[in-house]
CSV table of C-alpha atoms in Angstrom, one decimal:
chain,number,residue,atom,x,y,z
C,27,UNK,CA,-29.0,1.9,6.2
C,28,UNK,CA,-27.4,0.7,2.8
C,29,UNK,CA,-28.4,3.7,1.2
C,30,UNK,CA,-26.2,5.8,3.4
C,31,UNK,CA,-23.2,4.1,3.2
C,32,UNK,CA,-23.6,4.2,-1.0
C,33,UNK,CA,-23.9,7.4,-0.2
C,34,UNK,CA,-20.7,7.6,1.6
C,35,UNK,CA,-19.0,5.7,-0.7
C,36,UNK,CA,-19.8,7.8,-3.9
C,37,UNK,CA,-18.5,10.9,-1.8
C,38,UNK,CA,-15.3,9.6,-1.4
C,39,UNK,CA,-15.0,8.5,-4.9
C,40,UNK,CA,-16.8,11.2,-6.9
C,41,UNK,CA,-15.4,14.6,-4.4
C,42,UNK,CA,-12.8,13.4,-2.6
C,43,UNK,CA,-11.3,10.9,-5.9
C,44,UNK,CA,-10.5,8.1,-3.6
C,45,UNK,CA,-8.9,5.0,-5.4
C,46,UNK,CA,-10.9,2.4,-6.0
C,47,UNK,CA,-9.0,0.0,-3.7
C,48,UNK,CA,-9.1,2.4,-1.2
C,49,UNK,CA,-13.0,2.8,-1.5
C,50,UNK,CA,-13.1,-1.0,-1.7
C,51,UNK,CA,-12.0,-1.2,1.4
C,52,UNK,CA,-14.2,1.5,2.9
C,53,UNK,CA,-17.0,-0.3,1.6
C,54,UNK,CA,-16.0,-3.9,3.2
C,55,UNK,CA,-15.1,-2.1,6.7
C,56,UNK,CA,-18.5,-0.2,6.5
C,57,UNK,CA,-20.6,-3.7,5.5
C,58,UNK,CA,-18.8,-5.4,8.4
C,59,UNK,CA,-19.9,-2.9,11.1
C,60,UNK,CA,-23.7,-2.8,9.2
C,61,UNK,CA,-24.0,-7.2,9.6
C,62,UNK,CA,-22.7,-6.8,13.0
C,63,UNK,CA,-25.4,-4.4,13.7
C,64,UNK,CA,-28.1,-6.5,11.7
C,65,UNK,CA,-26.9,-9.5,13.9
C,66,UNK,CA,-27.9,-7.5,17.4
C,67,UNK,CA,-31.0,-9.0,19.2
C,68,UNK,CA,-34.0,-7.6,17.9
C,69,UNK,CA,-34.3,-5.5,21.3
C,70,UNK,CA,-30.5,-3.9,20.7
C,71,UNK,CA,-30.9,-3.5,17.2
C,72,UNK,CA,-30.7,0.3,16.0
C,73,UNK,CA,-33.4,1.0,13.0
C,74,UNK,CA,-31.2,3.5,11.6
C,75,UNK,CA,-28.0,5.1,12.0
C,76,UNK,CA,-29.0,8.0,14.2
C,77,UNK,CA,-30.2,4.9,17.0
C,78,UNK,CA,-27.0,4.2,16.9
C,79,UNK,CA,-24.9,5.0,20.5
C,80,UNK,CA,-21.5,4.5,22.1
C,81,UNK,CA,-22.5,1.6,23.0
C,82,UNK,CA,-22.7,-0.3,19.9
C,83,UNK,CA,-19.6,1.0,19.2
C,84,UNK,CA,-17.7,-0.1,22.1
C,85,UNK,CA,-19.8,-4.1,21.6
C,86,UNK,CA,-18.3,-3.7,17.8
C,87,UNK,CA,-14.7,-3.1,19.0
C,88,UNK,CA,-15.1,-5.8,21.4
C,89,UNK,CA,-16.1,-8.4,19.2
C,90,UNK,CA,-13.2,-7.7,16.6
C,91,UNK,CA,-10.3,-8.0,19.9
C,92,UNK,CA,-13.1,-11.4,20.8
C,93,UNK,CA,-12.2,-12.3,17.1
C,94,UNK,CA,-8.2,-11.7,17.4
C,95,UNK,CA,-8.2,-9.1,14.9
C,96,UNK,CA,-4.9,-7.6,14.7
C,97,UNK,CA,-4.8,-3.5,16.6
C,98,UNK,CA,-3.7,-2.0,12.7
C,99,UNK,CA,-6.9,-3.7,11.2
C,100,UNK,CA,-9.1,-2.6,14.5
C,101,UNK,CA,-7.6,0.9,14.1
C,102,UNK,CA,-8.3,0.9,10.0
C,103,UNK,CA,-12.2,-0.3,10.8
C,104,UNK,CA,-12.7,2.1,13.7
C,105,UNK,CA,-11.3,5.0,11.3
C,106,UNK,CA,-13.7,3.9,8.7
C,107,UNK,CA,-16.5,4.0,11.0
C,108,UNK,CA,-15.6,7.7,12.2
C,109,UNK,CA,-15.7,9.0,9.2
C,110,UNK,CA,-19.1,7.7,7.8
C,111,UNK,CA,-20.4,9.1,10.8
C,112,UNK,CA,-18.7,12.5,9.8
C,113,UNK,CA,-20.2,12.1,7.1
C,114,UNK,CA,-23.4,11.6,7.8
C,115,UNK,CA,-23.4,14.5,10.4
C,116,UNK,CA,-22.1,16.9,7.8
C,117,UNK,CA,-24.9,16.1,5.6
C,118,UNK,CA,-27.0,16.7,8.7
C,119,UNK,CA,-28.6,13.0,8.5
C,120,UNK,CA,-27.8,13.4,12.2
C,121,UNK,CA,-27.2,15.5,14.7
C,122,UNK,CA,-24.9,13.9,17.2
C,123,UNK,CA,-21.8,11.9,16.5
C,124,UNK,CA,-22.0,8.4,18.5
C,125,UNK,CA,-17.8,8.5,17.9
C,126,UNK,CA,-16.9,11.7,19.3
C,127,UNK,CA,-16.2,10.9,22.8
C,128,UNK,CA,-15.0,7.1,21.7
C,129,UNK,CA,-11.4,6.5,22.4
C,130,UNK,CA,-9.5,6.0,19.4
C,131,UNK,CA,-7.6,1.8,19.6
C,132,UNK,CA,-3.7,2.3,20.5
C,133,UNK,CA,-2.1,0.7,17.7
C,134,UNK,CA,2.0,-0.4,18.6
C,135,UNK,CA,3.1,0.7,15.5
C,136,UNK,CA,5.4,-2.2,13.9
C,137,UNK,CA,8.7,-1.2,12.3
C,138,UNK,CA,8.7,-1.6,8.7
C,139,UNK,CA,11.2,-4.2,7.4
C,140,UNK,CA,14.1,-3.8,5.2
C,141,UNK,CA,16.0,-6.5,3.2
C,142,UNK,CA,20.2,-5.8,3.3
C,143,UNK,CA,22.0,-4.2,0.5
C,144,UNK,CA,23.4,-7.6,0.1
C,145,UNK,CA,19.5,-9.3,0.2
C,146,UNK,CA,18.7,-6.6,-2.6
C,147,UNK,CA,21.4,-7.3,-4.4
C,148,UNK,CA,20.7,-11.4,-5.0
C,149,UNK,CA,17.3,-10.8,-5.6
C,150,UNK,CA,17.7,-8.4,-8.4
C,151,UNK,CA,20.2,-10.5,-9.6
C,152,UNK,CA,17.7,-13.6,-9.7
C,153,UNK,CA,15.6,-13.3,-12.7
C,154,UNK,CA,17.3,-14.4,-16.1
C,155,UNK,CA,17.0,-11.6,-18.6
C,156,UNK,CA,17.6,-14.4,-21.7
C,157,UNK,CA,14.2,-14.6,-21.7
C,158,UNK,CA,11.1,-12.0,-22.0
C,159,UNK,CA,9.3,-13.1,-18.8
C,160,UNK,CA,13.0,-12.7,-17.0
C,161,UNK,CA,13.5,-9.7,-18.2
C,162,UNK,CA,9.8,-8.6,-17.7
C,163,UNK,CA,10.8,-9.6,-14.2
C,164,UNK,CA,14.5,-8.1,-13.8
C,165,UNK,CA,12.8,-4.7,-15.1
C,166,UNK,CA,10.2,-4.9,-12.7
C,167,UNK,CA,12.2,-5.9,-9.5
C,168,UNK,CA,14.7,-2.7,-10.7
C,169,UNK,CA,12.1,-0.1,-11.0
C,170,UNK,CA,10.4,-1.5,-7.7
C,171,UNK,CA,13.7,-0.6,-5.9
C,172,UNK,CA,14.9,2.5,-7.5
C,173,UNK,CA,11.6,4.3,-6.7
C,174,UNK,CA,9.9,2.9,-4.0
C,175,UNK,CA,6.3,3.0,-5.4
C,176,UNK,CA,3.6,1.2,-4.0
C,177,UNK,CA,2.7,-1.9,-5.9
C,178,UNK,CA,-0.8,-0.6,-7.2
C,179,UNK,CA,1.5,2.9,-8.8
C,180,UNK,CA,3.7,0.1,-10.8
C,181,UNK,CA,0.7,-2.2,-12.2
C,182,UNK,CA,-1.2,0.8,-13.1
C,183,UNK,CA,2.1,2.3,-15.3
C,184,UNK,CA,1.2,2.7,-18.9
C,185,UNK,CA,4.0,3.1,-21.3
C,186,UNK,CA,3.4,6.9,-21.6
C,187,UNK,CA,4.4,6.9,-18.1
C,188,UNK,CA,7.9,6.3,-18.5
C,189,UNK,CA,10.5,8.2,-20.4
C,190,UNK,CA,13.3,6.9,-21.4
C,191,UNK,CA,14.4,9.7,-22.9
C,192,UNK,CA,14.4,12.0,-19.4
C,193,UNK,CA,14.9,9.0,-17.4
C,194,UNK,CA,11.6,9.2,-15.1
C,195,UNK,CA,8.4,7.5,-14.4
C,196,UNK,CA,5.0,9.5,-13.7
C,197,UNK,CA,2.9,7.6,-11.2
C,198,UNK,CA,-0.4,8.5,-9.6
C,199,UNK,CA,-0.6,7.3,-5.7
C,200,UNK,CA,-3.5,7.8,-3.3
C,201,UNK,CA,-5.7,10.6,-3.6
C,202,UNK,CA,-4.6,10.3,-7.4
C,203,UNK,CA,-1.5,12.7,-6.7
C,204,UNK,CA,0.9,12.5,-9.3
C,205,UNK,CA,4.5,12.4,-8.9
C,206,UNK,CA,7.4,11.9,-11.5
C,207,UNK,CA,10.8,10.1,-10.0
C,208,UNK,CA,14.0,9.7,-11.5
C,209,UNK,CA,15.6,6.3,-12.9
C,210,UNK,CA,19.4,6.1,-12.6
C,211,UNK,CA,21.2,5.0,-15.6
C,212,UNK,CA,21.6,1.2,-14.9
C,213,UNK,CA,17.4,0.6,-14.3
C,214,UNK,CA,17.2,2.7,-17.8
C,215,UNK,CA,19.0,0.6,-20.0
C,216,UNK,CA,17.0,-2.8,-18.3
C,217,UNK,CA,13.7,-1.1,-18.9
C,218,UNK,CA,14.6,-0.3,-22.2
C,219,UNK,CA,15.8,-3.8,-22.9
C,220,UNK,CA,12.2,-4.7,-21.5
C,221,UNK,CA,10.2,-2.3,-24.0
C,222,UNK,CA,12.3,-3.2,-26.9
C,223,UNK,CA,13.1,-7.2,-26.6
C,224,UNK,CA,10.4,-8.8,-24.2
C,225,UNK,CA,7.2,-6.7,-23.9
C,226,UNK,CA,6.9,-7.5,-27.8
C,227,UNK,CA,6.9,-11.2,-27.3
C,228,UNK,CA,4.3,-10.8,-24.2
C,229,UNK,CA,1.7,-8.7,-26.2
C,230,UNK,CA,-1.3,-10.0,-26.8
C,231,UNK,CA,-3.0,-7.1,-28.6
C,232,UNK,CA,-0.5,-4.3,-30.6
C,233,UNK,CA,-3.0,-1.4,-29.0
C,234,UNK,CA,-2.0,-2.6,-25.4
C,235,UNK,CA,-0.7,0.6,-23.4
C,236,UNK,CA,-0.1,-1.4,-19.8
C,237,UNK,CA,3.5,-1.3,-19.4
C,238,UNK,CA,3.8,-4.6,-17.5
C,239,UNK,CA,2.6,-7.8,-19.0
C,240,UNK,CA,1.3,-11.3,-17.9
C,241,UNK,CA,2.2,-14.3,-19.7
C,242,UNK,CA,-1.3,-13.9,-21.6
C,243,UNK,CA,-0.2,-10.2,-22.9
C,244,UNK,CA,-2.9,-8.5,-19.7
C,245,UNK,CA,-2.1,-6.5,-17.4
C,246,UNK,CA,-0.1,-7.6,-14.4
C,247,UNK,CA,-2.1,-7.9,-11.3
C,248,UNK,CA,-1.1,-6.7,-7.7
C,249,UNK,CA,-1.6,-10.6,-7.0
C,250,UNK,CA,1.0,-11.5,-10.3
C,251,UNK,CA,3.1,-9.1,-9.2
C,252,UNK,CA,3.4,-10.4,-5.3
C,253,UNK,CA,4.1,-14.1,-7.2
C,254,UNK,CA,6.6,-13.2,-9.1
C,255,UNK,CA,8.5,-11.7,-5.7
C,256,UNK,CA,7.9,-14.4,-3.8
C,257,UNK,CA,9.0,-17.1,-6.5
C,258,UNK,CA,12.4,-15.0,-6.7
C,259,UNK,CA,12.7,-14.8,-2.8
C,260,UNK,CA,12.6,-18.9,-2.1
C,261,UNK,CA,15.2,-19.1,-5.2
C,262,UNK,CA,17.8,-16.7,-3.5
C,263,UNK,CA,17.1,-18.4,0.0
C,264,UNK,CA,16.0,-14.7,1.8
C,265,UNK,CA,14.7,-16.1,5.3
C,266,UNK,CA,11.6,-14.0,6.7
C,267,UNK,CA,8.4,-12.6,4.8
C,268,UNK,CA,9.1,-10.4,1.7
C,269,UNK,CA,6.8,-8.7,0.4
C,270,UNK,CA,6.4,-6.3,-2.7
C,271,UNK,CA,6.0,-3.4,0.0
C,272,UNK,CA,9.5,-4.7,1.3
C,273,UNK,CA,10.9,-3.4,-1.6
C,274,UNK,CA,9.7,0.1,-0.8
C,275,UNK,CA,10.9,0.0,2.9
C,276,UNK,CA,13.9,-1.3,1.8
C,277,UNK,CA,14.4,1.6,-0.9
C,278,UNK,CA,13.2,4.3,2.0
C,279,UNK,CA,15.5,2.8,4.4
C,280,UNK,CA,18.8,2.3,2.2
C,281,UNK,CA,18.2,6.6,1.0
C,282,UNK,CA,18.2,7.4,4.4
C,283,UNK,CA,21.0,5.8,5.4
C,284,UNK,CA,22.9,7.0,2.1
C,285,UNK,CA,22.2,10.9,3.2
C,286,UNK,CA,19.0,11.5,1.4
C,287,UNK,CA,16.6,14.0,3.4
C,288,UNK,CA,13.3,13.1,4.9
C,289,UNK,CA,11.5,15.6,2.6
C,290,UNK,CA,12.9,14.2,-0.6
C,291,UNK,CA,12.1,10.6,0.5
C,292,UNK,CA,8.5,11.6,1.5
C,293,UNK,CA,7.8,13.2,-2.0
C,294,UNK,CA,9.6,9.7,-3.8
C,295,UNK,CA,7.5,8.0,-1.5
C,296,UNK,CA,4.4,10.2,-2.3
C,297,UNK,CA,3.4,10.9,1.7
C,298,UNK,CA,1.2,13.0,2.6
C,299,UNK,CA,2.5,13.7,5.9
C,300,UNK,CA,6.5,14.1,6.8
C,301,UNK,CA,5.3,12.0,10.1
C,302,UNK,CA,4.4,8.7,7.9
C,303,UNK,CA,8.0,9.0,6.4
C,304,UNK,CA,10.1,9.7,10.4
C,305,UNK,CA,9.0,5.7,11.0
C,306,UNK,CA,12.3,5.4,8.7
C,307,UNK,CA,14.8,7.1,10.9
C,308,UNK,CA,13.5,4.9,13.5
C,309,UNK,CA,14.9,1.4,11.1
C,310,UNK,CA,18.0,3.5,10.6
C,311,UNK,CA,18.7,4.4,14.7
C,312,UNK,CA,17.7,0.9,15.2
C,313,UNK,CA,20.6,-0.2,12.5
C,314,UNK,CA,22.9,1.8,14.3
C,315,UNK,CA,22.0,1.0,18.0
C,316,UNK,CA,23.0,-3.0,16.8
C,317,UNK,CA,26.0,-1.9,14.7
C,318,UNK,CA,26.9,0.0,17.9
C,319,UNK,CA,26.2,-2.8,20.2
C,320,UNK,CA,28.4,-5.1,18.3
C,321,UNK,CA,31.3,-2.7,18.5
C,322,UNK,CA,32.0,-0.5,21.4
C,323,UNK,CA,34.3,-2.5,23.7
C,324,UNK,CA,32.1,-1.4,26.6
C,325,UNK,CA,28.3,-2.2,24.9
């Protein structure tokens, strides 16, 4: 049954160019629905994925509400499963679809949250550009907040990605689509600061083409990345979990309310659907409804 998920797994990175991370976590979803299969009395235990019913599938989605799994990661696992199944039918390993008439888990979806102008403003503020791994960090926190990309898109930037000359930055999100977003003037001149006065003091080898650096001249990791926010967040005093993501809510939420249209923010945000970006106009009527309660003598 391993061999079919290998299978799956090279599909979705050699024809449909999945990210890595993205197939990594196909391939820890899929494992986790194979050892709870493998754990089934002998007498319940399907030999191969076409013994496999509606039944299982329901015990499976039972045992992850048993284990308090939250309704996004049941929902991300139960999506996983669907589509090895698809899969596997559409290479004709089977010929029935145990999902198909499976009811989908109903997932509240949770608001995403934004820091204040004000919040933004101290943390950018926080990093002391006197010295390379405070500028390293001032640059980073900027371009996080002028553009909204996702944390993997700024760790994976090479230094051919951004120009300095036309004032944008080339990233590649999910389904390696590339997108190029403007830098306003003020993130420029910090970037360029950055390339010029700190990155030279961080690298470790002169052939280095990552455009973030650790302290040991690598590349900055998702995990280094999330440090250095979380290190400037208990220095400012911001209450509540921040997160590198909050960055990108908080950029998506403040264009919004500053007039920018949901199409324009979907590409910056490199969406795939205009429905994924709408979840903003929900932060911004939920902004108003509290700056309307607070006001009108009759709220």
């Amino acid at each position: 049954m391993q061999d079919e998920i290998q299978a799956f797994l090279d599909h979705l990175e050699g024809e449909r160019r999945l990210s890595p991370h993205t197939v990594m976590a196909y391939r820890n979803d899929l494992g986790q629905f194979l050892a709870y299969l493998e754990g089934l009395e002998p007498a319940q235990r399907p030999r191969g994925w076409g013994n496999v019913t509606r039944d299982h599938l329901i015990g499976y989605l039972l045992a992850m509400r048993e284990r308090e799994y939250a309704g996004t990661t049941i929902a991300r696992k139960s999506a996983a499963v669907r589509s090895f199944f698809t899969f596997l039918l559409s290479q004709h390993l089977l010929t029935a679809d145990p999902t198909a008439e499976l009811d989908a888990p109903k997932v509240v979806r949770a608001l995403p949250t934004a820091l204040s102008p004000e919040e933004v403003d101290r943390l950018l503020a926080a990093p002391d550009p006197a010295t390379p791994i405070g500028l390293r960090d001032k640059a980073l926190l900027e371009l996080l907040y002028a553009t909204g990309m996702r944390v993997s898109e700024v760790v994976a930037l090479d230094l051919d990605d951004v120009n300095l000359q036309t004032g944008t930055v080339r990233c590649v999100g999910k389904g390696n689509k590339e997108r190029v977003l403007p830098l306003y003037p003020r993130v420029l001149g910090i970037l360029r600061d950055y390339v010029t006065i700190a990155r030279p003091h961080l690298r470790a080898r002169e052939d280095s083409q990552a455009f973030f650096l650790n302290r040991r001249g690598q590349r900055l990791t998702r995990q280094g990345l999330w440090l250095i926010i979380k290190h400037y967040v208990d220095q400012v005093g911001i209450q509540g979990e921040v997160t590198p993501h909050t960055l990108r809510h908080s950029f998506a939420t403040h264009m919004l309310r500053g007039g920018a249209g949901l199409r324009e923010i979907q590409h910056m945000l490199g969406h795939a659907s205009i429905a994924t970006t709408q979840i903003y106009t929900q932060v911004t009527l939920e902004h108003l409804r509290k700056a309307y309660d607070e006001a009108h003598p009759r709220a």
